[in-house]
Short mmCIF file of C-alpha atoms in Angstrom, two decimals:
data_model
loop_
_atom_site.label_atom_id
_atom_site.label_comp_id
_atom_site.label_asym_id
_atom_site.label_seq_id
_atom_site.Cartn_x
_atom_site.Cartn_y
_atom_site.Cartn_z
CA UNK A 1 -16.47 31.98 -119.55
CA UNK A 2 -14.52 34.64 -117.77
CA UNK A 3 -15.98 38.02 -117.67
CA UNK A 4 -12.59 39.74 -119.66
CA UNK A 5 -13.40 37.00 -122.02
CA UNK A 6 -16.79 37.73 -122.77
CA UNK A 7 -15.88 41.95 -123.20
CA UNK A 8 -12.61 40.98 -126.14
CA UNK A 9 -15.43 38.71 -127.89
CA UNK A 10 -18.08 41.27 -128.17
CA UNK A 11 -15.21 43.29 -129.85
CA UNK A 12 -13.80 40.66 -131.84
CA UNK A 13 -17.14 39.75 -133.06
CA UNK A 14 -17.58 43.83 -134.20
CA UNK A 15 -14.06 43.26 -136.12
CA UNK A 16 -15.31 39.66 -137.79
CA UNK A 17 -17.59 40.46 -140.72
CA UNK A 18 -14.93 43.31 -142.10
CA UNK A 19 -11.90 40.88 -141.44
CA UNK A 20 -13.53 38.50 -143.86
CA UNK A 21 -14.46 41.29 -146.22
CA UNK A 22 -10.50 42.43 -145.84
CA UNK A 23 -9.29 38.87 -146.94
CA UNK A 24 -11.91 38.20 -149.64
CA UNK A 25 -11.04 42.03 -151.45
CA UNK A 26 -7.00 41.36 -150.45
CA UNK A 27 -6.47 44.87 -148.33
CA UNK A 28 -3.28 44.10 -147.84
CA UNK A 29 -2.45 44.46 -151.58
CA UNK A 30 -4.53 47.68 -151.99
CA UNK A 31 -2.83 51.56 -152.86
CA UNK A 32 -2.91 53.62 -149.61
CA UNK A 33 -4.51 56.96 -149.65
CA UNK A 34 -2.28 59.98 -148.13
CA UNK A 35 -3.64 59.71 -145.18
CA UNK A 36 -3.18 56.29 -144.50
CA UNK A 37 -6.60 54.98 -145.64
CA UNK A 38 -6.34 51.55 -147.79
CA UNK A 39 -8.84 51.32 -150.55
CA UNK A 40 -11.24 49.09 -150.96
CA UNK A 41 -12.86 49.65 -154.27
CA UNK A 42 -12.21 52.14 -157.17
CA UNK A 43 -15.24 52.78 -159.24
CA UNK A 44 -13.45 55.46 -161.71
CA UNK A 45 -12.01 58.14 -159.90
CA UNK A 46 -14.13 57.34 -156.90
CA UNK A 47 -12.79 55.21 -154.02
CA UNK A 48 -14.12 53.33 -150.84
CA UNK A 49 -12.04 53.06 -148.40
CA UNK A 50 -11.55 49.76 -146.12
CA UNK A 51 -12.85 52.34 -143.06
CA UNK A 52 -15.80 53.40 -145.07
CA UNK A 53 -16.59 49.66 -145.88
CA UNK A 54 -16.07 49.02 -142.29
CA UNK A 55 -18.58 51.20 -141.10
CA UNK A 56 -21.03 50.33 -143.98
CA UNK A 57 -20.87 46.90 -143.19
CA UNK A 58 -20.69 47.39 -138.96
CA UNK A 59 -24.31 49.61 -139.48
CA UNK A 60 -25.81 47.15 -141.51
CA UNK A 61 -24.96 43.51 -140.22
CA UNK A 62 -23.09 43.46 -137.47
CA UNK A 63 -25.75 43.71 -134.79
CA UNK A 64 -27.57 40.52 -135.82
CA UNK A 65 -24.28 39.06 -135.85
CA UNK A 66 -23.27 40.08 -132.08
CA UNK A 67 -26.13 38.84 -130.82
CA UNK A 68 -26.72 35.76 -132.06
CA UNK A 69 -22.82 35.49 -131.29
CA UNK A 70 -23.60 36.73 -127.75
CA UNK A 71 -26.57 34.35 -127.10
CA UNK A 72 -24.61 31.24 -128.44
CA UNK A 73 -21.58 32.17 -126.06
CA UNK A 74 -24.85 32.00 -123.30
CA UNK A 75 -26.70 29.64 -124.19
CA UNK A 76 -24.04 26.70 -125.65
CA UNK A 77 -23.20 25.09 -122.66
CA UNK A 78 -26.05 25.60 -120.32
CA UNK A 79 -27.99 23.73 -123.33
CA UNK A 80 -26.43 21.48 -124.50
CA UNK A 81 -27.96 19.86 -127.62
CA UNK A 82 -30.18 17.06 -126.74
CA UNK A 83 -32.92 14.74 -128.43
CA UNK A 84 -35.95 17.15 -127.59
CA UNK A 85 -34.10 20.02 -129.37
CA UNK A 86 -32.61 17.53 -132.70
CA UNK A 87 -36.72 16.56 -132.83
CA UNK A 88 -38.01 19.97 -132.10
CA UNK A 89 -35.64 21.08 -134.81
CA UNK A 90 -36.77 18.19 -137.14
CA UNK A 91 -40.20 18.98 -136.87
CA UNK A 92 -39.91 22.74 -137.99
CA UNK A 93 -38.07 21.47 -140.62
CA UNK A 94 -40.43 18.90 -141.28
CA UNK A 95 -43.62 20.74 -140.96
CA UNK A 96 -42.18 23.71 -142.96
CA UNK A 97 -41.11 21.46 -145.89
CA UNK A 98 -45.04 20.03 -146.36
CA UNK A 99 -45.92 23.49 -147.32
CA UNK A 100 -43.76 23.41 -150.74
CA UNK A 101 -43.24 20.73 -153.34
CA UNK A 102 -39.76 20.62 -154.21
CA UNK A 103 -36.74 21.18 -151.59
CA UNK A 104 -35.62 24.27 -154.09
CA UNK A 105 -39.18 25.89 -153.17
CA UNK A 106 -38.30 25.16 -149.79
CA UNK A 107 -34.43 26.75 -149.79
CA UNK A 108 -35.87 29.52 -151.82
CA UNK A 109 -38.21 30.40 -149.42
CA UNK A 110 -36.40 30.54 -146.41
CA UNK A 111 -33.65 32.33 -148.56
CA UNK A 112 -36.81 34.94 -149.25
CA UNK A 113 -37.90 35.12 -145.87
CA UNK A 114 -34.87 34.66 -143.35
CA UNK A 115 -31.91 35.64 -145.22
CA UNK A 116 -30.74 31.40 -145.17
CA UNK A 117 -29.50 29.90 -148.34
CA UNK A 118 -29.04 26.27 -146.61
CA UNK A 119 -30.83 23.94 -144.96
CA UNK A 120 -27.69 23.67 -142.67
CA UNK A 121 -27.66 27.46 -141.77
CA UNK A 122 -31.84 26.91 -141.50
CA UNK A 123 -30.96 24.33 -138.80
CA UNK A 124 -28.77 26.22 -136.83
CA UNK A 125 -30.74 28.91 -136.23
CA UNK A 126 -33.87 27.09 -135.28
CA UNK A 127 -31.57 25.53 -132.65
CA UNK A 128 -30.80 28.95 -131.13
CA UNK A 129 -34.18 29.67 -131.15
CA UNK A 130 -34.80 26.63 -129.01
CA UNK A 131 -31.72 27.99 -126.78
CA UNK A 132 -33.59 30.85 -126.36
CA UNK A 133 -37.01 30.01 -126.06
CA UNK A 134 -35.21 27.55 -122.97
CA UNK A 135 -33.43 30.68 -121.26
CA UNK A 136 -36.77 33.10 -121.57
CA UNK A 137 -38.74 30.39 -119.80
CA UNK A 138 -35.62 30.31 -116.94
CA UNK A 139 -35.37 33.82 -116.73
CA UNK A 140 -39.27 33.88 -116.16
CA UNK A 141 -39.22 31.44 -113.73
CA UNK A 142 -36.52 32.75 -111.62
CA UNK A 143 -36.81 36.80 -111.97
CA UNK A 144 -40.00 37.70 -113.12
CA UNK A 145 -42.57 34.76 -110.76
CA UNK A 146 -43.15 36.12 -107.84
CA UNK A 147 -42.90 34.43 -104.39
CA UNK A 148 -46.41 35.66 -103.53
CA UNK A 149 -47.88 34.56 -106.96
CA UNK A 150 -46.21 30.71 -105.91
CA UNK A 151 -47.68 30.68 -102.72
CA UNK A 152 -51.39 32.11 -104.29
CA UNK A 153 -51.14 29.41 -106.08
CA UNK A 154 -50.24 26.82 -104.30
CA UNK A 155 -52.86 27.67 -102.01
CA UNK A 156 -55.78 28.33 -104.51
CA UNK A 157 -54.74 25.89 -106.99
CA UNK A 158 -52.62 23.13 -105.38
CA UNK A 159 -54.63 19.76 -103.84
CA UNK A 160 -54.05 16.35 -102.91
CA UNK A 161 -54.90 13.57 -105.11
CA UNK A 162 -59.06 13.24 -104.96
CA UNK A 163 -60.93 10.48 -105.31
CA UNK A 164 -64.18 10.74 -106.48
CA UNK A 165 -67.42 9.64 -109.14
CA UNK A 166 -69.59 11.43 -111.45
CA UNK A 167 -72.36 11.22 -113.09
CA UNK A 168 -71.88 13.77 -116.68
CA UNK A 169 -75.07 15.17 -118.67
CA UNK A 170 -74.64 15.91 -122.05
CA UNK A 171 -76.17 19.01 -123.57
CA UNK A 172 -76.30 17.50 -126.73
CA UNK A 173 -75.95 21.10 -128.74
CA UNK A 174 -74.14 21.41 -131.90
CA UNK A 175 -71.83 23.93 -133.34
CA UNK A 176 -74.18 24.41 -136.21
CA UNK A 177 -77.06 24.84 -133.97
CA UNK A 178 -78.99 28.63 -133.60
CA UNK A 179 -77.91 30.34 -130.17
CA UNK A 180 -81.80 30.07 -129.49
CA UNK A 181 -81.31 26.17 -129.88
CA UNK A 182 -78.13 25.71 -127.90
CA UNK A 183 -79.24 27.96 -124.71
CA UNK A 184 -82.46 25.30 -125.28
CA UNK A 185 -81.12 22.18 -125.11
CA UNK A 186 -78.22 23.59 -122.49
CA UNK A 187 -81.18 24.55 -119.90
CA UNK A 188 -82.39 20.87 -120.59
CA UNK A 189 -78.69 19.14 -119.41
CA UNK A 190 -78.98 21.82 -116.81
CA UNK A 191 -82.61 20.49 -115.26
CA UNK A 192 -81.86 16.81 -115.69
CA UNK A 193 -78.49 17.29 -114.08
CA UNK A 194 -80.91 19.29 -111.26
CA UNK A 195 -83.49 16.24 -111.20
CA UNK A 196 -80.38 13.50 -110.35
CA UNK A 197 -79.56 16.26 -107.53
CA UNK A 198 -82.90 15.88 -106.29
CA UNK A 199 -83.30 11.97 -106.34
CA UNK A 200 -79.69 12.00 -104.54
CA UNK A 201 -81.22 14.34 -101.47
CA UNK A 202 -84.34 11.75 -101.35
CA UNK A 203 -81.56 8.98 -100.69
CA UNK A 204 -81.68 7.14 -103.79
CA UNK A 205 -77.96 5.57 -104.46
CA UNK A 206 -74.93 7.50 -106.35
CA UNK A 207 -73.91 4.40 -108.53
CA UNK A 208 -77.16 3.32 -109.38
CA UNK A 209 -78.17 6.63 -110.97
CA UNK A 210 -74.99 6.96 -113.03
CA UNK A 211 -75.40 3.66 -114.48
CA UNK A 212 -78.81 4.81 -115.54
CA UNK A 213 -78.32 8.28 -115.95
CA UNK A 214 -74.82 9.55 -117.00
CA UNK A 215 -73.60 10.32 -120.75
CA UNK A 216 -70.20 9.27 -119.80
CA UNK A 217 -69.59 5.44 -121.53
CA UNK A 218 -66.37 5.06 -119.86
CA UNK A 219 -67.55 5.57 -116.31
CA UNK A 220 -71.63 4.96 -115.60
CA UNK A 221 -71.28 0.92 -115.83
CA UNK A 222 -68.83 1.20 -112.53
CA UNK A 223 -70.99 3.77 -110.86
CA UNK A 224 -69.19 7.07 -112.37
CA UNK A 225 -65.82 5.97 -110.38
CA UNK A 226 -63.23 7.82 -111.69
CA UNK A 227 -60.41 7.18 -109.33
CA UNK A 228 -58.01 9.48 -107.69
CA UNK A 229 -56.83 12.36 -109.98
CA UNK A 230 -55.12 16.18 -109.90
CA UNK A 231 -55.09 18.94 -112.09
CA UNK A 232 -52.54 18.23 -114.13
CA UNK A 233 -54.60 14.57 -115.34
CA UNK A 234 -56.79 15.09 -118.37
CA UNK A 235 -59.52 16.87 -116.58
CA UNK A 236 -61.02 20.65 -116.41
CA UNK A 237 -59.49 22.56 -113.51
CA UNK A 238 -63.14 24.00 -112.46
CA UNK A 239 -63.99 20.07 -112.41
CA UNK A 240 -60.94 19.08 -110.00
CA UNK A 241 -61.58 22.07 -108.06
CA UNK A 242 -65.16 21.37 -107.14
CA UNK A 243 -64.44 18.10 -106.41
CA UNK A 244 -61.33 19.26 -103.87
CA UNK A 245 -63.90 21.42 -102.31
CA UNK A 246 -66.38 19.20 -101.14
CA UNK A 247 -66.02 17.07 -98.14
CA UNK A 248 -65.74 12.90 -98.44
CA UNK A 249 -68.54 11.43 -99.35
CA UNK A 250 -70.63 14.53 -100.04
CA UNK A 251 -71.68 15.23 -103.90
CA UNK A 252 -72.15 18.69 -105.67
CA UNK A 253 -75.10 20.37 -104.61
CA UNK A 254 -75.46 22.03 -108.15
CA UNK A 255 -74.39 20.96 -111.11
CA UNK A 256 -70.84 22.19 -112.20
CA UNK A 257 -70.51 23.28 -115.87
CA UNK A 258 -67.43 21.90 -117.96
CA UNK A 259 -66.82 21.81 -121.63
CA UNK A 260 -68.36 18.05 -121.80
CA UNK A 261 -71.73 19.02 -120.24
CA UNK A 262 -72.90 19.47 -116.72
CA UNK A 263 -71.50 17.08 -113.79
CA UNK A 264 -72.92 15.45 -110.90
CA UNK A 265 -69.49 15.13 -108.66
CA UNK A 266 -69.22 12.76 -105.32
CA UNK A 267 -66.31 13.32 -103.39
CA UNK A 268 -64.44 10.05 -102.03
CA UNK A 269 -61.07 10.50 -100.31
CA UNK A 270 -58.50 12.67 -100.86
CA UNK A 271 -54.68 12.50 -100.50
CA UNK A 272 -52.84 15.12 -98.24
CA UNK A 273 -51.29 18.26 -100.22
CA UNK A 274 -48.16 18.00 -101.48
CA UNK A 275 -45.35 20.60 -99.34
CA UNK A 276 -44.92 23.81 -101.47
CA UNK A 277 -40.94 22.72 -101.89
CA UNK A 278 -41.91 19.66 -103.63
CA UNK A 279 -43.86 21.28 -106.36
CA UNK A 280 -42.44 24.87 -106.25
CA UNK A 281 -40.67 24.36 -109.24
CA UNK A 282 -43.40 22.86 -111.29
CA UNK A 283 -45.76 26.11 -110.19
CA UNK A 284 -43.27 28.67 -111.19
CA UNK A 285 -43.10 26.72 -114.60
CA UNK A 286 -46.75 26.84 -114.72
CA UNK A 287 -46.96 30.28 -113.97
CA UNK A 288 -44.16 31.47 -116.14
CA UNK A 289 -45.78 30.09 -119.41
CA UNK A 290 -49.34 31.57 -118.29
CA UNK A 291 -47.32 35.20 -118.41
CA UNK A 292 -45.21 34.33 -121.70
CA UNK A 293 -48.68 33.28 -123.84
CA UNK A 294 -50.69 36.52 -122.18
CA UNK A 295 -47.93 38.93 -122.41
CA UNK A 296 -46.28 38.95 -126.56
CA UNK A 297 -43.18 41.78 -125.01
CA UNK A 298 -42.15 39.63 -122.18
CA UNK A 299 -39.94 37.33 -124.25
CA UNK A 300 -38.19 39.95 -125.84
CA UNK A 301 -37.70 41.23 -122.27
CA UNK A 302 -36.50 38.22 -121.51
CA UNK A 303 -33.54 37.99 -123.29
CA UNK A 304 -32.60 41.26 -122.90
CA UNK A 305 -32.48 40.94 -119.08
CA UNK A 306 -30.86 37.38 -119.35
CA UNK A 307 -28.31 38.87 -121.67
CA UNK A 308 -27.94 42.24 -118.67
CA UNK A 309 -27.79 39.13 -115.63
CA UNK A 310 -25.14 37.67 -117.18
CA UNK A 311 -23.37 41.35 -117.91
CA UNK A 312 -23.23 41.74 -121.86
CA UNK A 313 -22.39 45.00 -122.46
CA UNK A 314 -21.79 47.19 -125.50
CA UNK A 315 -18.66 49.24 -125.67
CA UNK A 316 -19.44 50.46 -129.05
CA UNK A 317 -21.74 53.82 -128.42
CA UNK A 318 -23.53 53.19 -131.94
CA UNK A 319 -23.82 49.00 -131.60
CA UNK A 320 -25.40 49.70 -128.25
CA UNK A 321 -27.95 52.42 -129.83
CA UNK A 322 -28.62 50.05 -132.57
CA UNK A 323 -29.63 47.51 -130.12
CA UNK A 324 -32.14 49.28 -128.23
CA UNK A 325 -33.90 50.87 -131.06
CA UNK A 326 -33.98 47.30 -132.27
CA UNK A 327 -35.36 45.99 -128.79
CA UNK A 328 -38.10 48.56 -128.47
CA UNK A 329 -38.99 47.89 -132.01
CA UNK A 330 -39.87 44.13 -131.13
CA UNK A 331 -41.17 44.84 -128.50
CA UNK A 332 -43.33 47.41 -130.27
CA UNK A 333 -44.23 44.72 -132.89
CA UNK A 334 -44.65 41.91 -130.07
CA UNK A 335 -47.29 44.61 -127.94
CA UNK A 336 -49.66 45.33 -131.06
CA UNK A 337 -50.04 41.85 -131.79
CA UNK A 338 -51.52 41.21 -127.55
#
């Protein structure tokens, strides 16, 4: 949209609400005052005046208006409504419903809470939030990642494919097991895991002991192979990492802890590293949602600086100071809850 475009709808949008208003209470029918005023309302010998209303109604509404106004002008076509956002959208609706019997309970509560007296309206607005929640990942990526955070982790964090087999001891501790018992029958996984180390440095064979050793039913009857895998497979990153750090056809020298027990890991093969332009793009994603689940403010951040980037600005003095009191106090809210 053309930047004289986007300024007249930011003022049109101020003018909406009391147009409405004007055709619903018929201004055009109402006595003038003397000076020029139309009026609005007579309650006895009191009157409100169209202006009055107008400024009532611009102080109390009209900033949530603008701005969801001002992020659907942003935000319509560069996302376009797809199948992830209709199911995304279904599934709020879905998983909000369960917690209410009747579809009333449900309308009246989202009536209660956002100020929605339709499922329609309720829909809507959970597909702006998905809009937004698409931009503040964007903006992230491409103005708040760093290029020396991508390259830290790409050279920390980012591996060829390895190929490698364990051998996994269980601890066998329970949630509802004493902290005495748990650090007990840890140290015990801990010195078996130690003992397997030890018959591997006398020369005794890999597979063979993980068929007769390892807690892991999938893997001991084929010698603990696992295959090649990365870190974004179904494993622990500590686990990939070790096993990226070895050298083929060396094992771990101590047993590396993981949420499943402790693991015995024998390093195969491994597949050169991918170029950082290849998976650029998938690290800055990565490391844009680690900053938007550590950091509550940074959404609301966000948006504000996607809405500045693509130059919204307030002409009205008092919309604009309405809209940073109400930035700070989200991102006031957002900070207490980190």
């Amino acid at each position: 949209m053309k930047k004289s475009n986007k300024k007249f709808y930011i003022i049109i949008c101020i003018l909406t609400v009391c147009l409405i208003i004007s055709v619903i209470l018929n201004f055009t029918h109402n006595a003038k005052l003397k000076n020029g005023e139309e009026t609005a309302v007579k309650v006895g010998k009191e009157k409100i005046t169209a202006n009055d209303l107008y400024k009532d109604l611009k102080e109390a509404y009209a900033l949530n208006i603008l701005i969801d106004k001002i992020d659907h002008m942003l935000l319509d076509t560069k996302y376009k409504t797809d199948d992830k956002e209709t199911s995304y959208v279904e599934n709020q609706i879905t998983s909000l419903k369960s917690n209410y019997k009747t579809d009333d309970e449900f309308l009246s509560a989202i009536k209660s809470y956002y100020g929605i007296s339709s499922e329609a309206e309720f829909k809507e607005m959970l597909r702006l939030e998905y809009k937004r929640n698409l931009a503040v990942k964007d903006y992230v990526k491409d103005e708040v990642v760093t290029d020396t955070e991508i390259n830290n982790y790409y050279n920390s964090k980012i591996i060829g494919d390895v190929k490698a087999s364990h051998i996994l001891i269980k601890s066998k501790a329970k949630n509802s097991d004493s902290e005495e018992v748990k650090s007990e029958k840890e140290n015990k996984a801990k010195e078996k895991a130690e003992e397997i180390i030890k018959k591997l440095n006398n020369g005794e064979d890999f597979s063979k002991l993980a068929k007769k050793y390892s807690d892991d039913e999938g893997t001991k009857d084929n010698g603990g192979d696992l295959g090649y895998f990365n870190t974004d497979d179904n494993y622990e990153e500590a686990f990939v990492l070790a096993a990226a750090a070895l050298e083929n056809g060396k094992y771990t020298e101590e047993p590396i802890k993981t949420e499943y027990g402790y693991e015995i890991i024998l390093k195969k093969a491994e597949k050169n590293k991918p170029k950082l332009k290849s998976v650029k793009d998938k690290i800055k994603t990565t490391l844009a949602e680690d900053k938007l689940s550590n950091n509550n403010t940074l959404y609301y951040e966000s948006l504000e600086g996607y809405r500045t980037k693509n130059k919204v600005e307030f002409k009205d003095s008092n919309i604009n100071s309405q809209y940073k009191a109400y930035l700070k106090r989200l991102t006031k809210n957002s900070s207490s809850n980190n």
